[in-house]
């Protein structure tokens, strides 16, 4: 197995204890953070059923609830994760539900040799990777490795953090998106001027940097490798690698820029939850995450 990603496994090892609450039908409503995972799992279950998949592999399975729920839908399942504590928790989760924990092992989606043994009894109809693409070393290689898990005609579901959402946040991320993406090829004199203007117009002190996990013991999400992806570029990458029939399912809606949540109060989250699955073009800007669904074409 390749060297561990500095910080990524340590971060997830430290958040494993409460992770299952993201999927609890009651607890998800009162979590301190927005229950985005809950809505993502609804999308995945719906689309797996729609596509008629009979088997699915999960790269980065976390504590295993999404994969276990696919097993309970009757699919053949297997999965891996880079974080030892997540692997341990997922195995325990499977045992608790009367499922076979041997289909779970430690593995790194950046390194195809680390999970090759799980493909020996046949490729899968589907592959899902949620919360994984932000952390990989090399997007193209990781997506190629994901492709190698499914049979020709098989379907992958790959979650990503939406860079276009930066246009809606009106904060430091907006400034970065202007300077590093939109205006990348504009002369430095103009970019410097724009940077100074944006400093006056945007809340560039936000969002706060999460440098520690909630327990205070592990590295926080903003200090480990946790990249955003531009959905336009991502769809091109999938096409280049040999996928077709791409679509994006958007989730984690925002009814206002996040910095306005304190002023709006509890209505912010209630309305956000009501907006999930709204399915229009607005998702490209109002959602901080999406799932690319794509079919292996060959
Ligand atoms: C945000 S969590 C989501 C867990 C699970 N997929 C879910 O939906 O509940 C992301 C998981 O991906 C794992 N992960 C991150 N980078 C990985 C990599 N390169 N290979 C395998 N797993 C990885 C993390 O350890 C973590 O358990």
PDB file of C-alpha atoms and ligand atoms in Angstrom:
ATOM      1  CA  UNK A   1       0.000   0.000   0.000  1.00  0.00           C
ATOM      2  CA  UNK A   2       1.200   3.521  -0.752  1.00  0.00           C
ATOM      3  CA  UNK A   3       2.299   5.875   1.968  1.00  0.00           C
ATOM      4  CA  UNK A   4      -0.569   7.316   4.044  1.00  0.00           C
ATOM      5  CA  UNK A   5      -1.834  10.760   3.007  1.00  0.00           C
ATOM      6  CA  UNK A   6      -0.509  13.117   5.716  1.00  0.00           C
ATOM      7  CA  UNK A   7      -3.457  14.222   7.791  1.00  0.00           C
ATOM      8  CA  UNK A   8      -6.336  12.573   5.906  1.00  0.00           C
ATOM      9  CA  UNK A   9      -6.396   9.255   7.764  1.00  0.00           C
ATOM     10  CA  UNK A  10      -5.605  11.060  11.050  1.00  0.00           C
ATOM     11  CA  UNK A  11      -8.560  13.402  10.503  1.00  0.00           C
ATOM     12  CA  UNK A  12     -11.013  10.584   9.791  1.00  0.00           C
ATOM     13  CA  UNK A  13      -9.639   8.347  12.552  1.00  0.00           C
ATOM     14  CA  UNK A  14     -10.588  11.117  14.976  1.00  0.00           C
ATOM     15  CA  UNK A  15     -14.160  11.756  13.733  1.00  0.00           C
ATOM     16  CA  UNK A  16     -15.256   8.125  13.505  1.00  0.00           C
ATOM     17  CA  UNK A  17     -17.128   7.954  16.847  1.00  0.00           C
ATOM     18  CA  UNK A  18     -20.105  10.146  15.891  1.00  0.00           C
ATOM     19  CA  UNK A  19     -20.030   9.591  12.145  1.00  0.00           C
ATOM     20  CA  UNK A  20     -23.009   7.177  12.127  1.00  0.00           C
ATOM     21  CA  UNK A  21     -25.276  10.002  13.410  1.00  0.00           C
ATOM     22  CA  UNK A  22     -25.104  11.498   9.904  1.00  0.00           C
ATOM     23  CA  UNK A  23     -27.354   8.631   8.800  1.00  0.00           C
ATOM     24  CA  UNK A  24     -29.640   8.330  11.816  1.00  0.00           C
ATOM     25  CA  UNK A  25     -33.236   9.070  10.750  1.00  0.00           C
ATOM     26  CA  UNK A  26     -33.803  11.220  13.858  1.00  0.00           C
ATOM     27  CA  UNK A  27     -30.327  12.487  14.857  1.00  0.00           C
ATOM     28  CA  UNK A  28     -29.577  13.973  11.439  1.00  0.00           C
ATOM     29  CA  UNK A  29     -32.151  16.730  12.108  1.00  0.00           C
ATOM     30  CA  UNK A  30     -30.268  18.138  15.109  1.00  0.00           C
ATOM     31  CA  UNK A  31     -26.592  17.662  14.231  1.00  0.00           C
ATOM     32  CA  UNK A  32     -24.294  20.643  14.886  1.00  0.00           C
ATOM     33  CA  UNK A  33     -23.315  20.540  11.195  1.00  0.00           C
ATOM     34  CA  UNK A  34     -25.633  20.382   8.176  1.00  0.00           C
ATOM     35  CA  UNK A  35     -26.680  16.755   7.495  1.00  0.00           C
ATOM     36  CA  UNK A  36     -25.404  16.698   3.911  1.00  0.00           C
ATOM     37  CA  UNK A  37     -24.419  13.012   4.079  1.00  0.00           C
ATOM     38  CA  UNK A  38     -28.013  12.044   4.841  1.00  0.00           C
ATOM     39  CA  UNK A  39     -29.241  13.619   1.604  1.00  0.00           C
ATOM     40  CA  UNK A  40     -26.334  12.197  -0.394  1.00  0.00           C
ATOM     41  CA  UNK A  41     -27.236   8.677   0.703  1.00  0.00           C
ATOM     42  CA  UNK A  42     -30.839   9.223  -0.411  1.00  0.00           C
ATOM     43  CA  UNK A  43     -29.537  10.161  -3.881  1.00  0.00           C
ATOM     44  CA  UNK A  44     -27.201   7.150  -4.042  1.00  0.00           C
ATOM     45  CA  UNK A  45     -29.876   4.647  -2.990  1.00  0.00           C
ATOM     46  CA  UNK A  46     -32.367   6.080  -5.474  1.00  0.00           C
ATOM     47  CA  UNK A  47     -29.909   6.023  -8.387  1.00  0.00           C
ATOM     48  CA  UNK A  48     -28.519   2.560  -7.575  1.00  0.00           C
ATOM     49  CA  UNK A  49     -32.062   1.231  -7.616  1.00  0.00           C
ATOM     50  CA  UNK A  50     -32.910   3.147 -10.811  1.00  0.00           C
ATOM     51  CA  UNK A  51     -29.822   1.735 -12.581  1.00  0.00           C
ATOM     52  CA  UNK A  52     -30.714  -1.797 -11.431  1.00  0.00           C
ATOM     53  CA  UNK A  53     -27.232  -2.470 -10.015  1.00  0.00           C
ATOM     54  CA  UNK A  54     -26.685  -5.889  -8.463  1.00  0.00           C
ATOM     55  CA  UNK A  55     -23.261  -5.248  -6.947  1.00  0.00           C
ATOM     56  CA  UNK A  56     -21.403  -2.181  -5.693  1.00  0.00           C
ATOM     57  CA  UNK A  57     -17.948  -1.325  -4.334  1.00  0.00           C
ATOM     58  CA  UNK A  58     -17.298   1.657  -2.078  1.00  0.00           C
ATOM     59  CA  UNK A  59     -13.931   3.412  -2.066  1.00  0.00           C
ATOM     60  CA  UNK A  60     -13.575   5.292   1.226  1.00  0.00           C
ATOM     61  CA  UNK A  61     -16.519   3.554   2.905  1.00  0.00           C
ATOM     62  CA  UNK A  62     -16.125   5.368   6.223  1.00  0.00           C
ATOM     63  CA  UNK A  63     -18.051   3.711   9.064  1.00  0.00           C
ATOM     64  CA  UNK A  64     -19.971   1.718   6.489  1.00  0.00           C
ATOM     65  CA  UNK A  65     -23.632   2.750   6.795  1.00  0.00           C
ATOM     66  CA  UNK A  66     -24.083   3.646   3.088  1.00  0.00           C
ATOM     67  CA  UNK A  67     -22.508   0.370   1.920  1.00  0.00           C
ATOM     68  CA  UNK A  68     -24.434  -1.637   4.533  1.00  0.00           C
ATOM     69  CA  UNK A  69     -27.690  -0.113   3.339  1.00  0.00           C
ATOM     70  CA  UNK A  70     -26.830  -1.209  -0.223  1.00  0.00           C
ATOM     71  CA  UNK A  71     -26.167  -4.730   1.102  1.00  0.00           C
ATOM     72  CA  UNK A  72     -29.562  -4.614   2.799  1.00  0.00           C
ATOM     73  CA  UNK A  73     -31.081  -3.675  -0.592  1.00  0.00           C
ATOM     74  CA  UNK A  74     -29.744  -7.048  -1.826  1.00  0.00           C
ATOM     75  CA  UNK A  75     -26.535  -5.971  -3.602  1.00  0.00           C
ATOM     76  CA  UNK A  76     -23.214  -7.828  -3.414  1.00  0.00           C
ATOM     77  CA  UNK A  77     -20.917  -5.316  -1.707  1.00  0.00           C
ATOM     78  CA  UNK A  78     -17.259  -4.717  -0.839  1.00  0.00           C
ATOM     79  CA  UNK A  79     -15.299  -1.673   0.214  1.00  0.00           C
ATOM     80  CA  UNK A  80     -12.118  -0.179   1.579  1.00  0.00           C
ATOM     81  CA  UNK A  81     -10.891   2.904   3.418  1.00  0.00           C
ATOM     82  CA  UNK A  82      -7.550   4.528   4.065  1.00  0.00           C
ATOM     83  CA  UNK A  83      -8.289   5.204   7.769  1.00  0.00           C
ATOM     84  CA  UNK A  84      -7.781   2.204  10.090  1.00  0.00           C
ATOM     85  CA  UNK A  85     -10.432   3.368  12.578  1.00  0.00           C
ATOM     86  CA  UNK A  86     -13.012   3.709   9.804  1.00  0.00           C
ATOM     87  CA  UNK A  87     -12.212   0.161   8.621  1.00  0.00           C
ATOM     88  CA  UNK A  88     -12.620  -1.093  12.191  1.00  0.00           C
ATOM     89  CA  UNK A  89     -15.920   0.794  12.651  1.00  0.00           C
ATOM     90  CA  UNK A  90     -17.276  -0.393   9.296  1.00  0.00           C
ATOM     91  CA  UNK A  91     -16.504  -4.018  10.112  1.00  0.00           C
ATOM     92  CA  UNK A  92     -18.236  -3.655  13.506  1.00  0.00           C
ATOM     93  CA  UNK A  93     -21.209  -1.968  11.795  1.00  0.00           C
ATOM     94  CA  UNK A  94     -21.502  -4.905   9.355  1.00  0.00           C
ATOM     95  CA  UNK A  95     -21.302  -7.448  12.189  1.00  0.00           C
ATOM     96  CA  UNK A  96     -24.030  -5.589  14.131  1.00  0.00           C
ATOM     97  CA  UNK A  97     -26.297  -5.771  11.081  1.00  0.00           C
ATOM     98  CA  UNK A  98     -25.606  -9.469  10.435  1.00  0.00           C
ATOM     99  CA  UNK A  99     -23.532  -8.716   7.294  1.00  0.00           C
ATOM    100  CA  UNK A 100     -20.170 -10.234   6.338  1.00  0.00           C
ATOM    101  CA  UNK A 101     -17.316  -7.942   7.535  1.00  0.00           C
ATOM    102  CA  UNK A 102     -14.720  -9.768   5.407  1.00  0.00           C
ATOM    103  CA  UNK A 103     -15.723  -7.732   2.352  1.00  0.00           C
ATOM    104  CA  UNK A 104     -14.075  -4.678   4.008  1.00  0.00           C
ATOM    105  CA  UNK A 105     -10.359  -3.915   4.192  1.00  0.00           C
ATOM    106  CA  UNK A 106      -7.871  -1.097   4.335  1.00  0.00           C
ATOM    107  CA  UNK A 107      -7.238   0.377   0.891  1.00  0.00           C
ATOM    108  CA  UNK A 108      -6.196   3.586  -0.835  1.00  0.00           C
ATOM    109  CA  UNK A 109      -7.956   4.635  -4.045  1.00  0.00           C
ATOM    110  CA  UNK A 110      -4.722   6.299  -5.167  1.00  0.00           C
ATOM    111  CA  UNK A 111      -3.089   2.855  -5.224  1.00  0.00           C
ATOM    112  CA  UNK A 112      -4.912   0.175  -7.252  1.00  0.00           C
ATOM    113  CA  UNK A 113      -2.715  -2.599  -5.843  1.00  0.00           C
ATOM    114  CA  UNK A 114      -4.134  -1.952  -2.353  1.00  0.00           C
ATOM    115  CA  UNK A 115      -7.600  -3.286  -3.305  1.00  0.00           C
ATOM    116  CA  UNK A 116      -6.801  -5.507  -6.337  1.00  0.00           C
ATOM    117  CA  UNK A 117      -7.540  -8.656  -4.302  1.00  0.00           C
ATOM    118  CA  UNK A 118     -11.155  -7.485  -3.851  1.00  0.00           C
ATOM    119  CA  UNK A 119     -11.689  -7.575  -7.626  1.00  0.00           C
ATOM    120  CA  UNK A 120     -10.494 -11.149  -8.091  1.00  0.00           C
ATOM    121  CA  UNK A 121     -13.995 -12.619  -7.868  1.00  0.00           C
ATOM    122  CA  UNK A 122     -15.305 -10.230 -10.545  1.00  0.00           C
ATOM    123  CA  UNK A 123     -15.769  -6.550 -11.331  1.00  0.00           C
ATOM    124  CA  UNK A 124     -18.715  -4.647  -9.858  1.00  0.00           C
ATOM    125  CA  UNK A 125     -21.835  -3.164 -11.504  1.00  0.00           C
ATOM    126  CA  UNK A 126     -21.235   0.043  -9.564  1.00  0.00           C
ATOM    127  CA  UNK A 127     -18.661   1.976  -7.562  1.00  0.00           C
ATOM    128  CA  UNK A 128     -19.276   4.845  -5.169  1.00  0.00           C
ATOM    129  CA  UNK A 129     -16.771   7.235  -3.598  1.00  0.00           C
ATOM    130  CA  UNK A 130     -18.184   9.888  -1.270  1.00  0.00           C
ATOM    131  CA  UNK A 131     -15.889  12.347   0.448  1.00  0.00           C
ATOM    132  CA  UNK A 132     -12.863  10.793  -1.247  1.00  0.00           C
ATOM    133  CA  UNK A 133     -12.054  12.811  -4.392  1.00  0.00           C
ATOM    134  CA  UNK A 134     -11.250  15.948  -2.320  1.00  0.00           C
ATOM    135  CA  UNK A 135      -8.417  14.027  -0.663  1.00  0.00           C
ATOM    136  CA  UNK A 136      -6.741  12.133  -3.498  1.00  0.00           C
ATOM    137  CA  UNK A 137      -3.192  12.816  -4.637  1.00  0.00           C
ATOM    138  CA  UNK A 138      -3.919  12.706  -8.366  1.00  0.00           C
ATOM    139  CA  UNK A 139      -7.494  13.142  -9.650  1.00  0.00           C
ATOM    140  CA  UNK A 140      -6.953  11.406 -12.988  1.00  0.00           C
ATOM    141  CA  UNK A 141      -5.210   8.391 -11.483  1.00  0.00           C
ATOM    142  CA  UNK A 142      -7.842   8.028  -8.749  1.00  0.00           C
ATOM    143  CA  UNK A 143     -10.692   8.212 -11.288  1.00  0.00           C
ATOM    144  CA  UNK A 144      -8.894   5.643 -13.496  1.00  0.00           C
ATOM    145  CA  UNK A 145      -8.615   3.396 -10.451  1.00  0.00           C
ATOM    146  CA  UNK A 146     -12.351   3.875  -9.760  1.00  0.00           C
ATOM    147  CA  UNK A 147     -13.058   2.939 -13.380  1.00  0.00           C
ATOM    148  CA  UNK A 148     -11.025  -0.259 -13.004  1.00  0.00           C
ATOM    149  CA  UNK A 149     -13.453  -1.459 -10.305  1.00  0.00           C
ATOM    150  CA  UNK A 150     -16.561  -1.544 -12.546  1.00  0.00           C
ATOM    151  CA  UNK A 151     -17.327  -3.780 -15.514  1.00  0.00           C
ATOM    152  CA  UNK A 152     -17.743  -2.193 -18.979  1.00  0.00           C
ATOM    153  CA  UNK A 153     -21.186  -0.543 -18.843  1.00  0.00           C
ATOM    154  CA  UNK A 154     -20.921  -0.251 -15.046  1.00  0.00           C
ATOM    155  CA  UNK A 155     -21.791   2.983 -13.223  1.00  0.00           C
ATOM    156  CA  UNK A 156     -19.689   5.120 -10.882  1.00  0.00           C
ATOM    157  CA  UNK A 157     -20.926   7.717  -8.381  1.00  0.00           C
ATOM    158  CA  UNK A 158     -18.206  10.155  -7.357  1.00  0.00           C
ATOM    159  CA  UNK A 159     -18.849  12.935  -4.873  1.00  0.00           C
ATOM    160  CA  UNK A 160     -16.955  16.238  -5.159  1.00  0.00           C
ATOM    161  CA  UNK A 161     -16.890  19.653  -3.440  1.00  0.00           C
ATOM    162  CA  UNK A 162     -18.282  22.234  -5.846  1.00  0.00           C
ATOM    163  CA  UNK A 163     -15.892  25.062  -6.680  1.00  0.00           C
ATOM    164  CA  UNK A 164     -18.639  27.077  -8.426  1.00  0.00           C
ATOM    165  CA  UNK A 165     -20.363  27.463  -5.050  1.00  0.00           C
ATOM    166  CA  UNK A 166     -17.526  29.905  -4.280  1.00  0.00           C
ATOM    167  CA  UNK A 167     -19.339  32.465  -6.440  1.00  0.00           C
ATOM    168  CA  UNK A 168     -22.242  32.435  -3.963  1.00  0.00           C
ATOM    169  CA  UNK A 169     -20.268  32.572  -0.707  1.00  0.00           C
ATOM    170  CA  UNK A 170     -18.982  36.167  -1.053  1.00  0.00           C
ATOM    171  CA  UNK A 171     -15.952  35.366   1.099  1.00  0.00           C
ATOM    172  CA  UNK A 172     -12.288  34.315   0.828  1.00  0.00           C
ATOM    173  CA  UNK A 173     -13.270  31.412  -1.456  1.00  0.00           C
ATOM    174  CA  UNK A 174     -14.907  33.850  -3.896  1.00  0.00           C
ATOM    175  CA  UNK A 175     -11.696  35.873  -4.027  1.00  0.00           C
ATOM    176  CA  UNK A 176      -9.655  32.733  -4.661  1.00  0.00           C
ATOM    177  CA  UNK A 177     -12.013  31.601  -7.439  1.00  0.00           C
ATOM    178  CA  UNK A 178     -11.785  35.001  -9.166  1.00  0.00           C
ATOM    179  CA  UNK A 179      -7.995  35.186  -8.999  1.00  0.00           C
ATOM    180  CA  UNK A 180      -6.941  31.567  -9.447  1.00  0.00           C
ATOM    181  CA  UNK A 181      -9.637  30.343 -11.829  1.00  0.00           C
ATOM    182  CA  UNK A 182     -11.735  32.967 -13.626  1.00  0.00           C
ATOM    183  CA  UNK A 183      -8.958  35.555 -14.080  1.00  0.00           C
ATOM    184  CA  UNK A 184      -6.059  33.096 -14.249  1.00  0.00           C
ATOM    185  CA  UNK A 185      -4.832  34.396 -17.629  1.00  0.00           C
ATOM    186  CA  UNK A 186      -5.506  38.099 -17.045  1.00  0.00           C
ATOM    187  CA  UNK A 187      -2.379  40.325 -16.629  1.00  0.00           C
ATOM    188  CA  UNK A 188      -1.032  40.509 -13.080  1.00  0.00           C
ATOM    189  CA  UNK A 189      -1.569  44.275 -12.877  1.00  0.00           C
ATOM    190  CA  UNK A 190      -5.319  43.796 -13.330  1.00  0.00           C
ATOM    191  CA  UNK A 191      -5.461  40.799 -11.042  1.00  0.00           C
ATOM    192  CA  UNK A 192      -3.653  42.737  -8.289  1.00  0.00           C
ATOM    193  CA  UNK A 193      -6.131  45.585  -8.646  1.00  0.00           C
ATOM    194  CA  UNK A 194      -9.074  43.160  -8.537  1.00  0.00           C
ATOM    195  CA  UNK A 195      -7.584  41.521  -5.436  1.00  0.00           C
ATOM    196  CA  UNK A 196      -7.440  44.866  -3.620  1.00  0.00           C
ATOM    197  CA  UNK A 197     -10.993  45.747  -4.669  1.00  0.00           C
ATOM    198  CA  UNK A 198     -12.327  42.361  -3.593  1.00  0.00           C
ATOM    199  CA  UNK A 199     -10.662  42.753  -0.189  1.00  0.00           C
ATOM    200  CA  UNK A 200     -12.941  45.747   0.366  1.00  0.00           C
ATOM    201  CA  UNK A 201     -16.114  44.143  -0.981  1.00  0.00           C
ATOM    202  CA  UNK A 202     -15.968  40.552   0.243  1.00  0.00           C
ATOM    203  CA  UNK A 203     -15.773  38.941   3.698  1.00  0.00           C
ATOM    204  CA  UNK A 204     -12.259  37.624   3.123  1.00  0.00           C
ATOM    205  CA  UNK A 205     -11.863  36.719   6.824  1.00  0.00           C
ATOM    206  CA  UNK A 206     -14.485  33.986   6.264  1.00  0.00           C
ATOM    207  CA  UNK A 207     -15.018  31.052   6.413  1.00  0.00           C
ATOM    208  CA  UNK A 208     -13.163  30.324   9.650  1.00  0.00           C
ATOM    209  CA  UNK A 209     -10.340  27.802   9.161  1.00  0.00           C
ATOM    210  CA  UNK A 210     -11.071  24.454  10.847  1.00  0.00           C
ATOM    211  CA  UNK A 211      -7.565  23.545  11.955  1.00  0.00           C
ATOM    212  CA  UNK A 212      -8.620  20.881  14.478  1.00  0.00           C
ATOM    213  CA  UNK A 213     -11.248  18.122  14.594  1.00  0.00           C
ATOM    214  CA  UNK A 214     -14.135  18.791  17.053  1.00  0.00           C
ATOM    215  CA  UNK A 215     -12.289  16.748  19.737  1.00  0.00           C
ATOM    216  CA  UNK A 216      -9.289  19.081  19.322  1.00  0.00           C
ATOM    217  CA  UNK A 217      -6.990  16.072  18.830  1.00  0.00           C
ATOM    218  CA  UNK A 218      -6.817  15.554  15.073  1.00  0.00           C
ATOM    219  CA  UNK A 219      -6.048  17.832  12.116  1.00  0.00           C
ATOM    220  CA  UNK A 220      -9.131  19.814  10.997  1.00  0.00           C
ATOM    221  CA  UNK A 221     -10.724  19.550   7.551  1.00  0.00           C
ATOM    222  CA  UNK A 222      -9.152  22.773   6.289  1.00  0.00           C
ATOM    223  CA  UNK A 223      -5.566  21.773   7.027  1.00  0.00           C
ATOM    224  CA  UNK A 224      -5.609  18.355   5.349  1.00  0.00           C
ATOM    225  CA  UNK A 225      -5.665  17.975   1.561  1.00  0.00           C
ATOM    226  CA  UNK A 226      -9.364  18.710   0.799  1.00  0.00           C
ATOM    227  CA  UNK A 227      -9.711  20.083  -2.722  1.00  0.00           C
ATOM    228  CA  UNK A 228     -12.692  21.659  -4.441  1.00  0.00           C
ATOM    229  CA  UNK A 229     -13.442  20.623  -8.022  1.00  0.00           C
ATOM    230  CA  UNK A 230     -14.766  22.639 -10.921  1.00  0.00           C
ATOM    231  CA  UNK A 231     -17.677  20.542 -12.290  1.00  0.00           C
ATOM    232  CA  UNK A 232     -16.978  21.650 -15.880  1.00  0.00           C
ATOM    233  CA  UNK A 233     -13.402  20.383 -15.652  1.00  0.00           C
ATOM    234  CA  UNK A 234     -14.445  17.266 -13.775  1.00  0.00           C
ATOM    235  CA  UNK A 235     -16.910  16.203 -16.476  1.00  0.00           C
ATOM    236  CA  UNK A 236     -14.142  16.678 -19.076  1.00  0.00           C
ATOM    237  CA  UNK A 237     -11.839  14.479 -16.976  1.00  0.00           C
ATOM    238  CA  UNK A 238     -14.444  11.700 -16.806  1.00  0.00           C
ATOM    239  CA  UNK A 239     -14.919  11.875 -20.569  1.00  0.00           C
ATOM    240  CA  UNK A 240     -11.163  11.751 -21.230  1.00  0.00           C
ATOM    241  CA  UNK A 241     -10.819   8.691 -19.005  1.00  0.00           C
ATOM    242  CA  UNK A 242     -13.493   6.794 -20.941  1.00  0.00           C
ATOM    243  CA  UNK A 243     -16.814   7.453 -19.251  1.00  0.00           C
ATOM    244  CA  UNK A 244     -20.065   8.485 -20.921  1.00  0.00           C
ATOM    245  CA  UNK A 245     -23.644   9.472 -19.942  1.00  0.00           C
ATOM    246  CA  UNK A 246     -22.402  11.805 -17.188  1.00  0.00           C
ATOM    247  CA  UNK A 247     -24.840  13.641 -14.961  1.00  0.00           C
ATOM    248  CA  UNK A 248     -24.470  15.553 -11.712  1.00  0.00           C
ATOM    249  CA  UNK A 249     -26.770  15.139  -8.721  1.00  0.00           C
ATOM    250  CA  UNK A 250     -26.526  18.269  -6.566  1.00  0.00           C
ATOM    251  CA  UNK A 251     -26.968  18.342  -2.797  1.00  0.00           C
ATOM    252  CA  UNK A 252     -26.159  20.463   0.259  1.00  0.00           C
ATOM    253  CA  UNK A 253     -28.243  23.438  -0.834  1.00  0.00           C
ATOM    254  CA  UNK A 254     -27.907  26.928   0.639  1.00  0.00           C
ATOM    255  CA  UNK A 255     -30.854  29.362   0.735  1.00  0.00           C
ATOM    256  CA  UNK A 256     -28.373  32.251   1.335  1.00  0.00           C
ATOM    257  CA  UNK A 257     -24.587  32.675   1.548  1.00  0.00           C
ATOM    258  CA  UNK A 258     -23.408  30.674   4.600  1.00  0.00           C
ATOM    259  CA  UNK A 259     -22.173  33.764   6.462  1.00  0.00           C
ATOM    260  CA  UNK A 260     -25.819  34.925   6.686  1.00  0.00           C
ATOM    261  CA  UNK A 261     -26.944  31.833   8.629  1.00  0.00           C
ATOM    262  CA  UNK A 262     -26.526  33.482  12.080  1.00  0.00           C
ATOM    263  CA  UNK A 263     -28.718  36.418  10.996  1.00  0.00           C
ATOM    264  CA  UNK A 264     -31.370  34.150   9.451  1.00  0.00           C
ATOM    265  CA  UNK A 265     -31.417  31.636  12.319  1.00  0.00           C
ATOM    266  CA  UNK A 266     -33.011  28.133  12.271  1.00  0.00           C
ATOM    267  CA  UNK A 267     -34.984  28.933   9.099  1.00  0.00           C
ATOM    268  CA  UNK A 268     -31.687  28.751   7.180  1.00  0.00           C
ATOM    269  CA  UNK A 269     -31.319  25.009   7.773  1.00  0.00           C
ATOM    270  CA  UNK A 270     -35.056  24.253   7.484  1.00  0.00           C
ATOM    271  CA  UNK A 271     -35.231  25.896   4.069  1.00  0.00           C
ATOM    272  CA  UNK A 272     -31.944  24.298   2.953  1.00  0.00           C
ATOM    273  CA  UNK A 273     -33.330  20.847   3.790  1.00  0.00           C
ATOM    274  CA  UNK A 274     -36.554  21.606   1.944  1.00  0.00           C
ATOM    275  CA  UNK A 275     -34.515  22.573  -1.135  1.00  0.00           C
ATOM    276  CA  UNK A 276     -32.648  19.244  -1.370  1.00  0.00           C
ATOM    277  CA  UNK A 277     -33.540  17.382  -4.582  1.00  0.00           C
ATOM    278  CA  UNK A 278     -34.953  20.548  -6.205  1.00  0.00           C
ATOM    279  CA  UNK A 279     -32.963  19.482  -9.275  1.00  0.00           C
ATOM    280  CA  UNK A 280     -32.779  22.695 -11.344  1.00  0.00           C
ATOM    281  CA  UNK A 281     -29.726  24.551 -12.753  1.00  0.00           C
ATOM    282  CA  UNK A 282     -29.506  26.435  -9.409  1.00  0.00           C
ATOM    283  CA  UNK A 283     -27.710  23.472  -7.882  1.00  0.00           C
ATOM    284  CA  UNK A 284     -24.579  24.393  -9.858  1.00  0.00           C
ATOM    285  CA  UNK A 285     -24.263  27.521  -7.664  1.00  0.00           C
ATOM    286  CA  UNK A 286     -26.300  26.903  -4.499  1.00  0.00           C
ATOM    287  CA  UNK A 287     -24.878  23.475  -3.660  1.00  0.00           C
ATOM    288  CA  UNK A 288     -21.505  22.978  -2.050  1.00  0.00           C
ATOM    289  CA  UNK A 289     -21.337  19.360  -3.245  1.00  0.00           C
ATOM    290  CA  UNK A 290     -22.448  17.093  -6.051  1.00  0.00           C
ATOM    291  CA  UNK A 291     -22.218  13.484  -7.185  1.00  0.00           C
ATOM    292  CA  UNK A 292     -21.030  12.712 -10.712  1.00  0.00           C
ATOM    293  CA  UNK A 293     -22.808   9.663 -12.104  1.00  0.00           C
ATOM    294  CA  UNK A 294     -21.009   8.186 -15.137  1.00  0.00           C
ATOM    295  CA  UNK A 295     -21.022   4.976 -17.149  1.00  0.00           C
ATOM    296  CA  UNK A 296     -17.842   3.095 -18.057  1.00  0.00           C
ATOM    297  CA  UNK A 297     -17.895   3.047 -21.842  1.00  0.00           C
ATOM    298  CA  UNK A 298     -15.874   0.398 -23.695  1.00  0.00           C
TER     299      UNK A 298
HETATM  300  C1  LIG B   1     -16.314  12.067   4.228  1.00  0.00           C
HETATM  301  S1  LIG B   1     -15.916  10.391   4.674  1.00  0.00           S
HETATM  302  C2  LIG B   1     -17.315   9.549   3.936  1.00  0.00           C
HETATM  303  C3  LIG B   1     -17.396   8.098   4.309  1.00  0.00           C
HETATM  304  C4  LIG B   1     -18.439   7.315   3.514  1.00  0.00           C
HETATM  305  N1  LIG B   1     -18.092   7.275   2.103  1.00  0.00           N
HETATM  306  C5  LIG B   1     -19.802   7.912   3.677  1.00  0.00           C
HETATM  307  O1  LIG B   1     -20.379   8.349   2.681  1.00  0.00           O
HETATM  308  O2  LIG B   1     -20.297   7.922   4.807  1.00  0.00           O
HETATM  309  C6  LIG B   1     -14.591  10.064   3.533  1.00  0.00           C
HETATM  310  C7  LIG B   1     -13.880   8.734   3.758  1.00  0.00           C
HETATM  311  O3  LIG B   1     -12.938   8.547   2.697  1.00  0.00           O
HETATM  312  C8  LIG B   1     -11.747   8.018   3.257  1.00  0.00           C
HETATM  313  N2  LIG B   1     -10.646   8.331   2.339  1.00  0.00           N
HETATM  314  C9  LIG B   1     -10.052   9.533   2.127  1.00  0.00           C
HETATM  315  N3  LIG B   1      -9.081   9.419   1.208  1.00  0.00           N
HETATM  316  C10 LIG B   1      -9.062   8.115   0.816  1.00  0.00           C
HETATM  317  C11 LIG B   1      -8.277   7.378  -0.112  1.00  0.00           C
HETATM  318  N4  LIG B   1      -7.283   7.942  -0.803  1.00  0.00           N
HETATM  319  N5  LIG B   1      -8.551   6.064  -0.288  1.00  0.00           N
HETATM  320  C12 LIG B   1      -9.528   5.468   0.445  1.00  0.00           C
HETATM  321  N6  LIG B   1     -10.280   6.107   1.357  1.00  0.00           N
HETATM  322  C13 LIG B   1     -10.061   7.424   1.536  1.00  0.00           C
HETATM  323  C14 LIG B   1     -11.651   8.656   4.617  1.00  0.00           C
HETATM  324  O4  LIG B   1     -10.812   7.943   5.502  1.00  0.00           O
HETATM  325  C15 LIG B   1     -13.112   8.685   5.059  1.00  0.00           C
HETATM  326  O5  LIG B   1     -13.474   7.528   5.775  1.00  0.00           O
END
